[in-house]
Amino acid sequence: MADRVSASIEIGGNISASGYAELAEIITAEGLSVEWDGETFKLEHRTTGEPLTLYAYEVPWGRFEELESWCIENRLPVARWSGGFGSEWTGERVVFTGDGAPWSYIADECDRILVDRATVEQLGSIEAILAHFDAANAVLPPLAVEGETTRKPSEAAID
């Protein structure tokens, strides 16, 4: 049986309508929701103009393996946080910006990025350390589904 911890994932980028339907199937199969202890994800739970953020307790090894792989294959930016498990592993945040490879960062149970002495020595300067924190805290773009029109709240009609 897999060790299980709490985890969350944020997904952004541009996706086709059929891609979004496929993504939603994977999310539903993983039992994710848009809030802790919320109902299982449905298509209408996504907020237009924002990244899609999902949550779950009891996630095997703290990873959404199928979902993360699908996002990376489809070049969708993604950031996942997962808690640590006893003395087995520490919490982490994994960030994929849509290019290159995903990067893993040490995080605590509150999703704060941490650095150890080896990382400080490897990075070598305060500027590089701050850039490390910035990369770990990457702001993802909204998850935009092709064909949707998005309106800013200031452009909404007044009723």
PDB file of C-alpha atoms in Angstrom:
ATOM      1  CA  MET A   1       0.000   0.000   0.000  1.00  0.00           C
ATOM      2  CA  ALA A   2       1.257   3.469  -0.908  1.00  0.00           C
ATOM      3  CA  ASP A   3       2.141   6.084   1.679  1.00  0.00           C
ATOM      4  CA  ARG A   4      -0.373   8.915   1.366  1.00  0.00           C
ATOM      5  CA  VAL A   5      -0.261  12.651   2.106  1.00  0.00           C
ATOM      6  CA  SER A   6      -2.193  15.814   1.305  1.00  0.00           C
ATOM      7  CA  ALA A   7      -1.397  17.529  -1.979  1.00  0.00           C
ATOM      8  CA  SER A   8      -2.566  20.341  -4.223  1.00  0.00           C
ATOM      9  CA  ILE A   9      -1.916  21.195  -7.842  1.00  0.00           C
ATOM     10  CA  GLU A  10      -2.337  24.333  -9.929  1.00  0.00           C
ATOM     11  CA  ILE A  11      -2.688  24.142 -13.722  1.00  0.00           C
ATOM     12  CA  GLY A  12      -2.475  26.993 -16.218  1.00  0.00           C
ATOM     13  CA  GLY A  13      -1.911  27.577 -19.914  1.00  0.00           C
ATOM     14  CA  ASN A  14      -3.885  27.287 -23.123  1.00  0.00           C
ATOM     15  CA  ILE A  15      -5.848  24.160 -23.957  1.00  0.00           C
ATOM     16  CA  SER A  16      -8.337  23.061 -26.623  1.00  0.00           C
ATOM     17  CA  ALA A  17     -11.924  22.279 -25.672  1.00  0.00           C
ATOM     18  CA  SER A  18     -11.342  18.566 -26.329  1.00  0.00           C
ATOM     19  CA  GLY A  19      -8.117  18.731 -24.317  1.00  0.00           C
ATOM     20  CA  TYR A  20     -10.020  20.299 -21.435  1.00  0.00           C
ATOM     21  CA  ALA A  21     -12.574  17.483 -21.528  1.00  0.00           C
ATOM     22  CA  GLU A  22      -9.739  14.944 -21.409  1.00  0.00           C
ATOM     23  CA  LEU A  23      -8.060  16.862 -18.578  1.00  0.00           C
ATOM     24  CA  ALA A  24     -11.344  16.919 -16.639  1.00  0.00           C
ATOM     25  CA  GLU A  25     -11.673  13.129 -16.982  1.00  0.00           C
ATOM     26  CA  ILE A  26      -8.210  12.651 -15.465  1.00  0.00           C
ATOM     27  CA  ILE A  27      -8.975  15.107 -12.658  1.00  0.00           C
ATOM     28  CA  THR A  28     -12.244  13.314 -11.883  1.00  0.00           C
ATOM     29  CA  ALA A  29     -10.537   9.902 -11.921  1.00  0.00           C
ATOM     30  CA  GLU A  30      -8.015  11.237  -9.373  1.00  0.00           C
ATOM     31  CA  GLY A  31     -10.899  12.380  -7.128  1.00  0.00           C
ATOM     32  CA  LEU A  32      -9.704  15.992  -6.936  1.00  0.00           C
ATOM     33  CA  SER A  33     -11.782  19.006  -5.962  1.00  0.00           C
ATOM     34  CA  VAL A  34     -11.461  22.794  -6.085  1.00  0.00           C
ATOM     35  CA  GLU A  35     -11.370  23.026  -2.284  1.00  0.00           C
ATOM     36  CA  TRP A  36     -10.187  20.859   0.588  1.00  0.00           C
ATOM     37  CA  ASP A  37     -12.946  18.340   1.391  1.00  0.00           C
ATOM     38  CA  GLY A  38     -14.995  19.632  -1.558  1.00  0.00           C
ATOM     39  CA  GLU A  39     -17.086  17.672  -4.002  1.00  0.00           C
ATOM     40  CA  THR A  40     -15.371  15.900  -6.882  1.00  0.00           C
ATOM     41  CA  PHE A  41     -14.379  18.227  -9.741  1.00  0.00           C
ATOM     42  CA  LYS A  42     -16.876  19.074 -12.483  1.00  0.00           C
ATOM     43  CA  LEU A  43     -16.269  21.083 -15.667  1.00  0.00           C
ATOM     44  CA  GLU A  44     -18.186  24.072 -14.315  1.00  0.00           C
ATOM     45  CA  HIS A  45     -15.956  24.306 -11.225  1.00  0.00           C
ATOM     46  CA  ARG A  46     -13.213  26.041 -13.192  1.00  0.00           C
ATOM     47  CA  THR A  47     -13.108  29.822 -12.807  1.00  0.00           C
ATOM     48  CA  THR A  48     -12.493  31.511 -16.165  1.00  0.00           C
ATOM     49  CA  GLY A  49      -9.440  33.762 -16.148  1.00  0.00           C
ATOM     50  CA  GLU A  50      -7.671  31.911 -13.332  1.00  0.00           C
ATOM     51  CA  PRO A  51      -5.385  28.884 -13.061  1.00  0.00           C
ATOM     52  CA  LEU A  52      -7.203  25.732 -11.980  1.00  0.00           C
ATOM     53  CA  THR A  53      -6.268  24.794  -8.412  1.00  0.00           C
ATOM     54  CA  LEU A  54      -7.186  21.354  -7.090  1.00  0.00           C
ATOM     55  CA  TYR A  55      -6.836  19.606  -3.731  1.00  0.00           C
ATOM     56  CA  ALA A  56      -6.894  16.125  -2.232  1.00  0.00           C
ATOM     57  CA  TYR A  57      -6.065  14.256   0.945  1.00  0.00           C
ATOM     58  CA  GLU A  58      -4.591  10.770   0.939  1.00  0.00           C
ATOM     59  CA  VAL A  59      -2.651  11.164  -2.330  1.00  0.00           C
ATOM     60  CA  PRO A  60      -0.336   8.186  -3.001  1.00  0.00           C
ATOM     61  CA  TRP A  61       3.280   9.358  -2.569  1.00  0.00           C
ATOM     62  CA  GLY A  62       1.977  12.941  -2.765  1.00  0.00           C
ATOM     63  CA  ARG A  63       1.924  12.879  -6.569  1.00  0.00           C
ATOM     64  CA  PHE A  64      -0.830  13.073  -9.163  1.00  0.00           C
ATOM     65  CA  GLU A  65       1.163  10.906 -11.545  1.00  0.00           C
ATOM     66  CA  GLU A  66      -1.243  10.615 -14.480  1.00  0.00           C
ATOM     67  CA  LEU A  67      -2.377  14.243 -14.240  1.00  0.00           C
ATOM     68  CA  GLU A  68       1.134  15.654 -13.935  1.00  0.00           C
ATOM     69  CA  SER A  69       2.401  13.521 -16.834  1.00  0.00           C
ATOM     70  CA  TRP A  70      -0.528  14.608 -19.011  1.00  0.00           C
ATOM     71  CA  CYS A  71       0.077  18.291 -18.242  1.00  0.00           C
ATOM     72  CA  ILE A  72       3.787  18.000 -19.019  1.00  0.00           C
ATOM     73  CA  GLU A  73       3.115  16.097 -22.269  1.00  0.00           C
ATOM     74  CA  ASN A  74       0.667  18.853 -23.268  1.00  0.00           C
ATOM     75  CA  ARG A  75       3.050  21.607 -22.122  1.00  0.00           C
ATOM     76  CA  LEU A  76       0.619  23.057 -19.578  1.00  0.00           C
ATOM     77  CA  PRO A  77       2.347  24.938 -16.757  1.00  0.00           C
ATOM     78  CA  VAL A  78       1.762  23.155 -13.463  1.00  0.00           C
ATOM     79  CA  ALA A  79       2.808  23.542  -9.828  1.00  0.00           C
ATOM     80  CA  ARG A  80       2.208  20.808  -7.269  1.00  0.00           C
ATOM     81  CA  TRP A  81       2.691  20.899  -3.501  1.00  0.00           C
ATOM     82  CA  SER A  82       2.676  17.781  -1.366  1.00  0.00           C
ATOM     83  CA  GLY A  83       3.249  17.271   2.300  1.00  0.00           C
ATOM     84  CA  GLY A  84       6.012  15.148   3.769  1.00  0.00           C
ATOM     85  CA  PHE A  85       5.600  11.639   5.115  1.00  0.00           C
ATOM     86  CA  GLY A  86       7.223  10.935   8.462  1.00  0.00           C
ATOM     87  CA  SER A  87      10.866  10.150   7.949  1.00  0.00           C
ATOM     88  CA  GLU A  88      10.317   8.910   4.389  1.00  0.00           C
ATOM     89  CA  TRP A  89      10.335  12.223   2.473  1.00  0.00           C
ATOM     90  CA  THR A  90       9.947  15.954   3.010  1.00  0.00           C
ATOM     91  CA  GLY A  91       7.274  18.197   1.588  1.00  0.00           C
ATOM     92  CA  GLU A  92       7.972  19.514  -1.876  1.00  0.00           C
ATOM     93  CA  ARG A  93       6.779  21.810  -4.581  1.00  0.00           C
ATOM     94  CA  VAL A  94       7.299  20.769  -8.200  1.00  0.00           C
ATOM     95  CA  VAL A  95       7.063  23.465 -10.861  1.00  0.00           C
ATOM     96  CA  PHE A  96       6.798  22.973 -14.622  1.00  0.00           C
ATOM     97  CA  THR A  97       6.638  26.217 -16.604  1.00  0.00           C
ATOM     98  CA  GLY A  98       5.644  24.627 -19.910  1.00  0.00           C
ATOM     99  CA  ASP A  99       9.236  24.308 -21.173  1.00  0.00           C
ATOM    100  CA  GLY A 100      12.161  22.177 -20.113  1.00  0.00           C
ATOM    101  CA  ALA A 101      11.889  19.798 -17.196  1.00  0.00           C
ATOM    102  CA  PRO A 102       9.948  20.063 -13.935  1.00  0.00           C
ATOM    103  CA  TRP A 103      11.929  21.408 -10.966  1.00  0.00           C
ATOM    104  CA  SER A 104      11.534  20.151  -7.411  1.00  0.00           C
ATOM    105  CA  TYR A 105      11.889  22.415  -4.367  1.00  0.00           C
ATOM    106  CA  ILE A 106      11.934  21.512  -0.676  1.00  0.00           C
ATOM    107  CA  ALA A 107       8.785  22.823   1.042  1.00  0.00           C
ATOM    108  CA  ASP A 108       7.260  22.604   4.486  1.00  0.00           C
ATOM    109  CA  GLU A 109       3.745  21.576   5.478  1.00  0.00           C
ATOM    110  CA  CYS A 110       2.517  25.134   4.818  1.00  0.00           C
ATOM    111  CA  ASP A 111       3.928  25.157   1.247  1.00  0.00           C
ATOM    112  CA  ARG A 112       6.769  27.522   2.153  1.00  0.00           C
ATOM    113  CA  ILE A 113       9.951  26.951   0.180  1.00  0.00           C
ATOM    114  CA  LEU A 114      12.996  25.976   2.227  1.00  0.00           C
ATOM    115  CA  VAL A 115      16.688  25.807   1.400  1.00  0.00           C
ATOM    116  CA  ASP A 116      19.327  23.684   3.038  1.00  0.00           C
ATOM    117  CA  ARG A 117      23.026  24.401   3.380  1.00  0.00           C
ATOM    118  CA  ALA A 118      23.927  22.349   0.286  1.00  0.00           C
ATOM    119  CA  THR A 119      21.496  24.374  -1.847  1.00  0.00           C
ATOM    120  CA  VAL A 120      22.836  27.674  -0.475  1.00  0.00           C
ATOM    121  CA  GLU A 121      26.407  26.592  -1.263  1.00  0.00           C
ATOM    122  CA  GLN A 122      25.385  25.410  -4.749  1.00  0.00           C
ATOM    123  CA  LEU A 123      23.556  28.653  -5.552  1.00  0.00           C
ATOM    124  CA  GLY A 124      26.428  30.743  -4.205  1.00  0.00           C
ATOM    125  CA  SER A 125      24.916  34.231  -3.857  1.00  0.00           C
ATOM    126  CA  ILE A 126      21.937  35.933  -2.265  1.00  0.00           C
ATOM    127  CA  GLU A 127      20.741  36.927  -5.746  1.00  0.00           C
ATOM    128  CA  ALA A 128      20.788  33.275  -6.870  1.00  0.00           C
ATOM    129  CA  ILE A 129      18.992  32.206  -3.679  1.00  0.00           C
ATOM    130  CA  LEU A 130      16.281  34.823  -4.232  1.00  0.00           C
ATOM    131  CA  ALA A 131      15.947  33.683  -7.871  1.00  0.00           C
ATOM    132  CA  HIS A 132      15.525  30.114  -6.540  1.00  0.00           C
ATOM    133  CA  PHE A 133      12.633  31.281  -4.337  1.00  0.00           C
ATOM    134  CA  ASP A 134      11.120  33.229  -7.253  1.00  0.00           C
ATOM    135  CA  ALA A 135      11.271  30.172  -9.528  1.00  0.00           C
ATOM    136  CA  ALA A 136       9.648  27.998  -6.861  1.00  0.00           C
ATOM    137  CA  ASN A 137       6.853  30.552  -6.436  1.00  0.00           C
ATOM    138  CA  ALA A 138       6.166  30.888 -10.157  1.00  0.00           C
ATOM    139  CA  VAL A 139       2.842  32.540 -10.952  1.00  0.00           C
ATOM    140  CA  LEU A 140       0.985  30.381 -13.429  1.00  0.00           C
ATOM    141  CA  PRO A 141      -1.139  31.836 -16.212  1.00  0.00           C
ATOM    142  CA  PRO A 142      -4.896  31.234 -16.253  1.00  0.00           C
ATOM    143  CA  LEU A 143      -6.140  27.940 -17.670  1.00  0.00           C
ATOM    144  CA  ALA A 144      -7.677  29.211 -20.914  1.00  0.00           C
ATOM    145  CA  VAL A 145      -9.899  26.925 -22.970  1.00  0.00           C
ATOM    146  CA  GLU A 146      -9.827  27.593 -26.713  1.00  0.00           C
ATOM    147  CA  GLY A 147     -12.936  29.366 -27.972  1.00  0.00           C
ATOM    148  CA  GLU A 148     -13.885  30.881 -24.627  1.00  0.00           C
ATOM    149  CA  THR A 149     -14.229  34.586 -24.274  1.00  0.00           C
ATOM    150  CA  THR A 150     -12.945  36.072 -21.082  1.00  0.00           C
ATOM    151  CA  ARG A 151     -14.135  39.338 -19.652  1.00  0.00           C
ATOM    152  CA  LYS A 152     -12.500  41.269 -16.893  1.00  0.00           C
ATOM    153  CA  PRO A 153     -14.787  42.028 -13.931  1.00  0.00           C
ATOM    154  CA  SER A 154     -14.673  45.717 -14.909  1.00  0.00           C
ATOM    155  CA  GLU A 155     -16.101  44.791 -18.345  1.00  0.00           C
ATOM    156  CA  ALA A 156     -19.047  42.842 -16.911  1.00  0.00           C
ATOM    157  CA  ALA A 157     -22.506  44.221 -17.474  1.00  0.00           C
ATOM    158  CA  ILE A 158     -24.098  45.931 -14.526  1.00  0.00           C
ATOM    159  CA  ASP A 159     -27.492  44.467 -13.657  1.00  0.00           C
TER     160      ASP A 159
END
